[in-house]
mmCIF file with all atom_site columns, C-alpha atoms in Angstrom:
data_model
loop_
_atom_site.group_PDB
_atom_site.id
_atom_site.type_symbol
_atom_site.label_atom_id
_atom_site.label_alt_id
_atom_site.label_comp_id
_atom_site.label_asym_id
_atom_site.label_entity_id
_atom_site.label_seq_id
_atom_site.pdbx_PDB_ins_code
_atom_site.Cartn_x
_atom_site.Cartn_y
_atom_site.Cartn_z
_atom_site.occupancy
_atom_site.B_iso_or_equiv
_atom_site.pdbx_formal_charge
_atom_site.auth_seq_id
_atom_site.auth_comp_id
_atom_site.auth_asym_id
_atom_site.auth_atom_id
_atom_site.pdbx_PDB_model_num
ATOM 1   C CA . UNK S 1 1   ? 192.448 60.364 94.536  1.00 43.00 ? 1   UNK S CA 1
ATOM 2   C CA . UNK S 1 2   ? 193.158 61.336 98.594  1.00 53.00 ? 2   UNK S CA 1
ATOM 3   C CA . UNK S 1 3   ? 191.112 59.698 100.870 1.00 75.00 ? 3   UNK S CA 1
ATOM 4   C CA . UNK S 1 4   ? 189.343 61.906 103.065 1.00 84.00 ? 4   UNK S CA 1
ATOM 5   C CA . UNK S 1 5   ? 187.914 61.848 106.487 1.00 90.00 ? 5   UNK S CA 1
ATOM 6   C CA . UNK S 1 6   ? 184.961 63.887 105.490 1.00 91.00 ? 6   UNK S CA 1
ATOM 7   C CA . UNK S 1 7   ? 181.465 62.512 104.164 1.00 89.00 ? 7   UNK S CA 1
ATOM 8   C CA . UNK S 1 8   ? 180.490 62.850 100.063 1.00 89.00 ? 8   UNK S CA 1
ATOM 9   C CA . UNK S 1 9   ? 178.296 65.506 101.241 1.00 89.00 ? 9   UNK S CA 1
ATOM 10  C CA . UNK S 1 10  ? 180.673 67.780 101.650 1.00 92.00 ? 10  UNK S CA 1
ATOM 11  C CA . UNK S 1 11  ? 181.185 70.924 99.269  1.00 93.00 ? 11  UNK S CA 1
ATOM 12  C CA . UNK S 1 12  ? 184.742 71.058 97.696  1.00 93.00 ? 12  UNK S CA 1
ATOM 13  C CA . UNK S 1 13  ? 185.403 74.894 99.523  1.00 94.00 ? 13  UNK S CA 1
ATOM 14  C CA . UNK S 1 14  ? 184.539 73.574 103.220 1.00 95.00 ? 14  UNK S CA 1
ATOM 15  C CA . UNK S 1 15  ? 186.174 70.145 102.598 1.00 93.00 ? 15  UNK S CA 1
ATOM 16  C CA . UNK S 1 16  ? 189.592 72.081 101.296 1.00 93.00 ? 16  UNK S CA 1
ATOM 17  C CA . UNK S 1 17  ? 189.170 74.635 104.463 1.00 94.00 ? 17  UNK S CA 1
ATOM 18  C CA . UNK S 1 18  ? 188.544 71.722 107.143 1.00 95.00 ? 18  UNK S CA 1
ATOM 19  C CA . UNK S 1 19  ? 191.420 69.769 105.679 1.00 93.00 ? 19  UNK S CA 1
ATOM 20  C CA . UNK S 1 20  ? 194.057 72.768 106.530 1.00 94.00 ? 20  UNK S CA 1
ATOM 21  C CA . UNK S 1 21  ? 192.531 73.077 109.898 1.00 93.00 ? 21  UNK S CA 1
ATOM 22  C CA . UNK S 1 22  ? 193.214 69.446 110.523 1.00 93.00 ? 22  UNK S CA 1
ATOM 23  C CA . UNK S 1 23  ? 196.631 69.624 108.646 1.00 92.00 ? 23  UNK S CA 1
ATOM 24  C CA . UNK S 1 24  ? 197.480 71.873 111.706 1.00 93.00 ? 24  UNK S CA 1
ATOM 25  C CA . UNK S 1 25  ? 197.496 70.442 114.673 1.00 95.00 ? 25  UNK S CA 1
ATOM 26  C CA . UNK S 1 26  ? 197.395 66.533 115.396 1.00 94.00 ? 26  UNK S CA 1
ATOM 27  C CA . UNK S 1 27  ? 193.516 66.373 116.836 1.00 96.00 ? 27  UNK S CA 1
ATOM 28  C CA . UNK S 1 28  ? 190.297 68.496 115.761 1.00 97.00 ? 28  UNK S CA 1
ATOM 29  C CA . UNK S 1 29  ? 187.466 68.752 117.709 1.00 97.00 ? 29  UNK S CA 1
ATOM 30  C CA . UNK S 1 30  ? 184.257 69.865 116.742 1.00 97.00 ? 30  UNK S CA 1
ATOM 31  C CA . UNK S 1 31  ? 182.248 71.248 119.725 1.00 96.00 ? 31  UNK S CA 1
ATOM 32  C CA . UNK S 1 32  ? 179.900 73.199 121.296 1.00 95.00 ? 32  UNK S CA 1
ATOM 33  C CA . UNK S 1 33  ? 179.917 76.062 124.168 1.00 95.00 ? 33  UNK S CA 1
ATOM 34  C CA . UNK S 1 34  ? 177.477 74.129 126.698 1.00 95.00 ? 34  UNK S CA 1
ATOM 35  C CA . UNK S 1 35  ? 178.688 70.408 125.685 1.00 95.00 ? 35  UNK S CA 1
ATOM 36  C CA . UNK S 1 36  ? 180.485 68.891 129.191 1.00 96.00 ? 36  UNK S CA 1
ATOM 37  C CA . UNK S 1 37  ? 181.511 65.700 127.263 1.00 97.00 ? 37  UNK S CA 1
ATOM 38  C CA . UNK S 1 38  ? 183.404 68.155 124.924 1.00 97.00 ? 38  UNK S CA 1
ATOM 39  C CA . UNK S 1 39  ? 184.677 69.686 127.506 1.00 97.00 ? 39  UNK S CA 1
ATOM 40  C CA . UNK S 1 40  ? 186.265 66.187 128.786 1.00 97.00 ? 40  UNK S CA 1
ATOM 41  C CA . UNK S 1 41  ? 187.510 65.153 125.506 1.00 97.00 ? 41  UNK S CA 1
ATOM 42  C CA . UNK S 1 42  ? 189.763 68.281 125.087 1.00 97.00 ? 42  UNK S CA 1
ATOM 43  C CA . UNK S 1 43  ? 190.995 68.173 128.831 1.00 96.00 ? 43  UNK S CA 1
ATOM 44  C CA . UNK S 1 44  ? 192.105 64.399 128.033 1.00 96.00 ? 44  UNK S CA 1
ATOM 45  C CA . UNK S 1 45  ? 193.481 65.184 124.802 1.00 96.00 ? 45  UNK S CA 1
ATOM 46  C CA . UNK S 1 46  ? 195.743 68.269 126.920 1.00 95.00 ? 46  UNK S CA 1
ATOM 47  C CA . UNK S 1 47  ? 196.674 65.227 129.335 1.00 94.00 ? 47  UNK S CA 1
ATOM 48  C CA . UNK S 1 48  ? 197.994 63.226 126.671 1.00 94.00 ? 48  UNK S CA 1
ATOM 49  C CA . UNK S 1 49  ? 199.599 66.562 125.732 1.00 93.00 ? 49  UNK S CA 1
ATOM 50  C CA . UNK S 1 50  ? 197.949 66.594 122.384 1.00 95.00 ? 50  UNK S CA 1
ATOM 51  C CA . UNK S 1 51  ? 197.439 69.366 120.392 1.00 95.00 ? 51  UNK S CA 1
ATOM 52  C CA . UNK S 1 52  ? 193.920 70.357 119.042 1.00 96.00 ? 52  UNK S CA 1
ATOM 53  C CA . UNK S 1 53  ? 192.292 72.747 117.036 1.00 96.00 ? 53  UNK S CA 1
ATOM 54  C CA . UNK S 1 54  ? 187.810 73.340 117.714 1.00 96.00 ? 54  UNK S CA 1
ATOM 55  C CA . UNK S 1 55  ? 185.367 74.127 115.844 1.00 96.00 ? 55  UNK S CA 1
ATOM 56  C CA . UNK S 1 56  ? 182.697 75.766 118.118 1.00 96.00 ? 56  UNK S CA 1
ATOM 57  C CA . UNK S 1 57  ? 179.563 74.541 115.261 1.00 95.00 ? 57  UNK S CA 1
ATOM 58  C CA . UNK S 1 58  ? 177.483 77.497 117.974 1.00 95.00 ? 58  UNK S CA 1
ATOM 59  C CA . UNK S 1 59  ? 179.741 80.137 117.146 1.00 96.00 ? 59  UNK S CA 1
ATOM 60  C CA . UNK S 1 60  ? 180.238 80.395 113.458 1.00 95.00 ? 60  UNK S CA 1
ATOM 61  C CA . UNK S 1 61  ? 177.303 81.204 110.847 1.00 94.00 ? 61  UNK S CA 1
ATOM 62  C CA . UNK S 1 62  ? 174.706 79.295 110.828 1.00 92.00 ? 62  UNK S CA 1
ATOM 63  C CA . UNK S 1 63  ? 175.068 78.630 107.243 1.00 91.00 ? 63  UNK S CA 1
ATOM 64  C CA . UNK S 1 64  ? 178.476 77.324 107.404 1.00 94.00 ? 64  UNK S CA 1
ATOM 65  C CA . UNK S 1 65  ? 177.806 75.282 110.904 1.00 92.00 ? 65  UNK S CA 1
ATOM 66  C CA . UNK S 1 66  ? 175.102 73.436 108.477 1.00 91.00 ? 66  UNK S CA 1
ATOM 67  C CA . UNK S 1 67  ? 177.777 72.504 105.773 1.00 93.00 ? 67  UNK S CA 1
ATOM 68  C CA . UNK S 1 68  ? 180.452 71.821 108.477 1.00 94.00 ? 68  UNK S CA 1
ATOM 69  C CA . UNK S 1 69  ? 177.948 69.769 110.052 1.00 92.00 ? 69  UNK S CA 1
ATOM 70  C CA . UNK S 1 70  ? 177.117 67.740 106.309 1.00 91.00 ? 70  UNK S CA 1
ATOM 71  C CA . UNK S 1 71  ? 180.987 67.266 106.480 1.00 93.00 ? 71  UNK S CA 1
ATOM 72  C CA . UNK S 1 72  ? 180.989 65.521 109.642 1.00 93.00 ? 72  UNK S CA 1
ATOM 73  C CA . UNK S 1 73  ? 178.033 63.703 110.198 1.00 91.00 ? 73  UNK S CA 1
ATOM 74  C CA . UNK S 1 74  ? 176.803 63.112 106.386 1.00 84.00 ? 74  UNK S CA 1
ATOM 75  C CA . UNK S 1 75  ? 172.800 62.846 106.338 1.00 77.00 ? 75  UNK S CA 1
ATOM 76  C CA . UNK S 1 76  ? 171.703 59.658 107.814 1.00 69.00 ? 76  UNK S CA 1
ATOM 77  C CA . UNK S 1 77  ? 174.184 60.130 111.008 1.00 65.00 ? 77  UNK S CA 1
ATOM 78  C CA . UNK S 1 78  ? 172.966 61.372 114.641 1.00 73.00 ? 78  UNK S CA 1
ATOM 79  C CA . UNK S 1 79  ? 174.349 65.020 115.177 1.00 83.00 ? 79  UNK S CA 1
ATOM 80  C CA . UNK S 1 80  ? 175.861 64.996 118.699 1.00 91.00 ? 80  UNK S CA 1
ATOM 81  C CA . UNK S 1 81  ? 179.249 66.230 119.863 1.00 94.00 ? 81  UNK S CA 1
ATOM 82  C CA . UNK S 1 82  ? 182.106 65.819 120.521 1.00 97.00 ? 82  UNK S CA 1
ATOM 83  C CA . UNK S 1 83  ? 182.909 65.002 116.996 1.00 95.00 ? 83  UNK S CA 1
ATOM 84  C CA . UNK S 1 84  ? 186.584 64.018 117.120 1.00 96.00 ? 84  UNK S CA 1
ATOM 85  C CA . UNK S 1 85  ? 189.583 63.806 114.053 1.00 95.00 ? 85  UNK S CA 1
ATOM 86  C CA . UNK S 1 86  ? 192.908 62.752 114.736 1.00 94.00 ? 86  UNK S CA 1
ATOM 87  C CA . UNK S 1 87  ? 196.019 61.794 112.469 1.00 91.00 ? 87  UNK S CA 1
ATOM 88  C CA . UNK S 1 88  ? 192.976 62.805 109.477 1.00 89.00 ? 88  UNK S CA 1
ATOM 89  C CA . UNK S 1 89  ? 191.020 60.103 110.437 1.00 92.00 ? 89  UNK S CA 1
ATOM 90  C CA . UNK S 1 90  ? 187.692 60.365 112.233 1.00 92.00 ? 90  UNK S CA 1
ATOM 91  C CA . UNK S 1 91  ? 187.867 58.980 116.214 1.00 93.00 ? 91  UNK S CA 1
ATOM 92  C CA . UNK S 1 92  ? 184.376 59.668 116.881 1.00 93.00 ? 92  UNK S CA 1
ATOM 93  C CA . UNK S 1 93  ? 183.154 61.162 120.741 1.00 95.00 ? 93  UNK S CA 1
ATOM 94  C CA . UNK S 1 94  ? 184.328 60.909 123.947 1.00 96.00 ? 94  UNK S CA 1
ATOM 95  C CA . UNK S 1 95  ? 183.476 57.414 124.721 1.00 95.00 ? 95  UNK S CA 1
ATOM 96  C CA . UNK S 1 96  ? 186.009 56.089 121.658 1.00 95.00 ? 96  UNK S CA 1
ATOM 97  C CA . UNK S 1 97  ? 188.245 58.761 122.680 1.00 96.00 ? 97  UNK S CA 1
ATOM 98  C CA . UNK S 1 98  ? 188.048 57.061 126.400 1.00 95.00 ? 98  UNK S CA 1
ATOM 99  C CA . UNK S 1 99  ? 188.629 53.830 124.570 1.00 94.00 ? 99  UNK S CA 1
ATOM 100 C CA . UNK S 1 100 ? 191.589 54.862 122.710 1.00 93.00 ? 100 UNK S CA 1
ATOM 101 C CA . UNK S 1 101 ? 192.781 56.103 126.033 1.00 92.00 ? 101 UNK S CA 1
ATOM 102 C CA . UNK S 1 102 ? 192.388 52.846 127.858 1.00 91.00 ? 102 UNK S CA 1
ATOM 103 C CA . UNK S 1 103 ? 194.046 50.950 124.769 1.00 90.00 ? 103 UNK S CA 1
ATOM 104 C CA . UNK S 1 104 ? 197.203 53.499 125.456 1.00 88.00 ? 104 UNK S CA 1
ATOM 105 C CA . UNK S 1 105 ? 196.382 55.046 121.753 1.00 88.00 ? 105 UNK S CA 1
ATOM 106 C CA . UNK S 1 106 ? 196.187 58.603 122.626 1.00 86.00 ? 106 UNK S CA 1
ATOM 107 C CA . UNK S 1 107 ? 200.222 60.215 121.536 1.00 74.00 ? 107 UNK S CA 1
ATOM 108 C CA . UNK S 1 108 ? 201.457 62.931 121.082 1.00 54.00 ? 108 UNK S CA 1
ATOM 109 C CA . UNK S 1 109 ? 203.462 63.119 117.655 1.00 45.00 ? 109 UNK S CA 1
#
């Protein structure tokens, strides 16, 4: 059985859709129009010359932002973004993306 990045609450069709989005660029970021720390975490991730794919969760249905958002944050987790995936695993925001920076972690493959 594949490991994946996502939580048990999420349903087999978004988990297999959010899986080829990741597959397809090295970094996904799940965002939001007005979030500035979003905004920082994708200009870092250009700096390090990463590529990214987003996921705006304020501009797609409101029914499928709620089951992205059981994906990526299960039920017990605070919602906040940037919510960050890189390699298939999850990085977190912009503060562990900051600390992956510092650590010299951020590379382009």
């Amino acid at each position: 059985m594949s490991t994946s990045p996502f939580t048990d609450t999420c349903k087999q069709e978004y988990l297999v859709s959010l899986q080829k989005l990741m597959s397809a660029k090295q970094a996904t970021v799940f965002s939001t129009t007005y979030c500035g720390y979003c905004t920082k975490a994708k200009k870092l991730l250009k700096q390090h010359d990463v590529e990214y794919n987003e996921v705006m969760l304020d501009e797609i249905a409101q029914g499928d932002a709620y089951e992205v958002s059981n994906c990526i944050y299960g039920k017990g987790e605070r919602k906040t973004v940037p919510v960050i995936f890189m390699d298939n695993k999850k990085v977190g925001g912009y503060g562990e993306l900051m600390d992956m920076q510092k650590q010299g972690a951020i590379n382009k493959v």
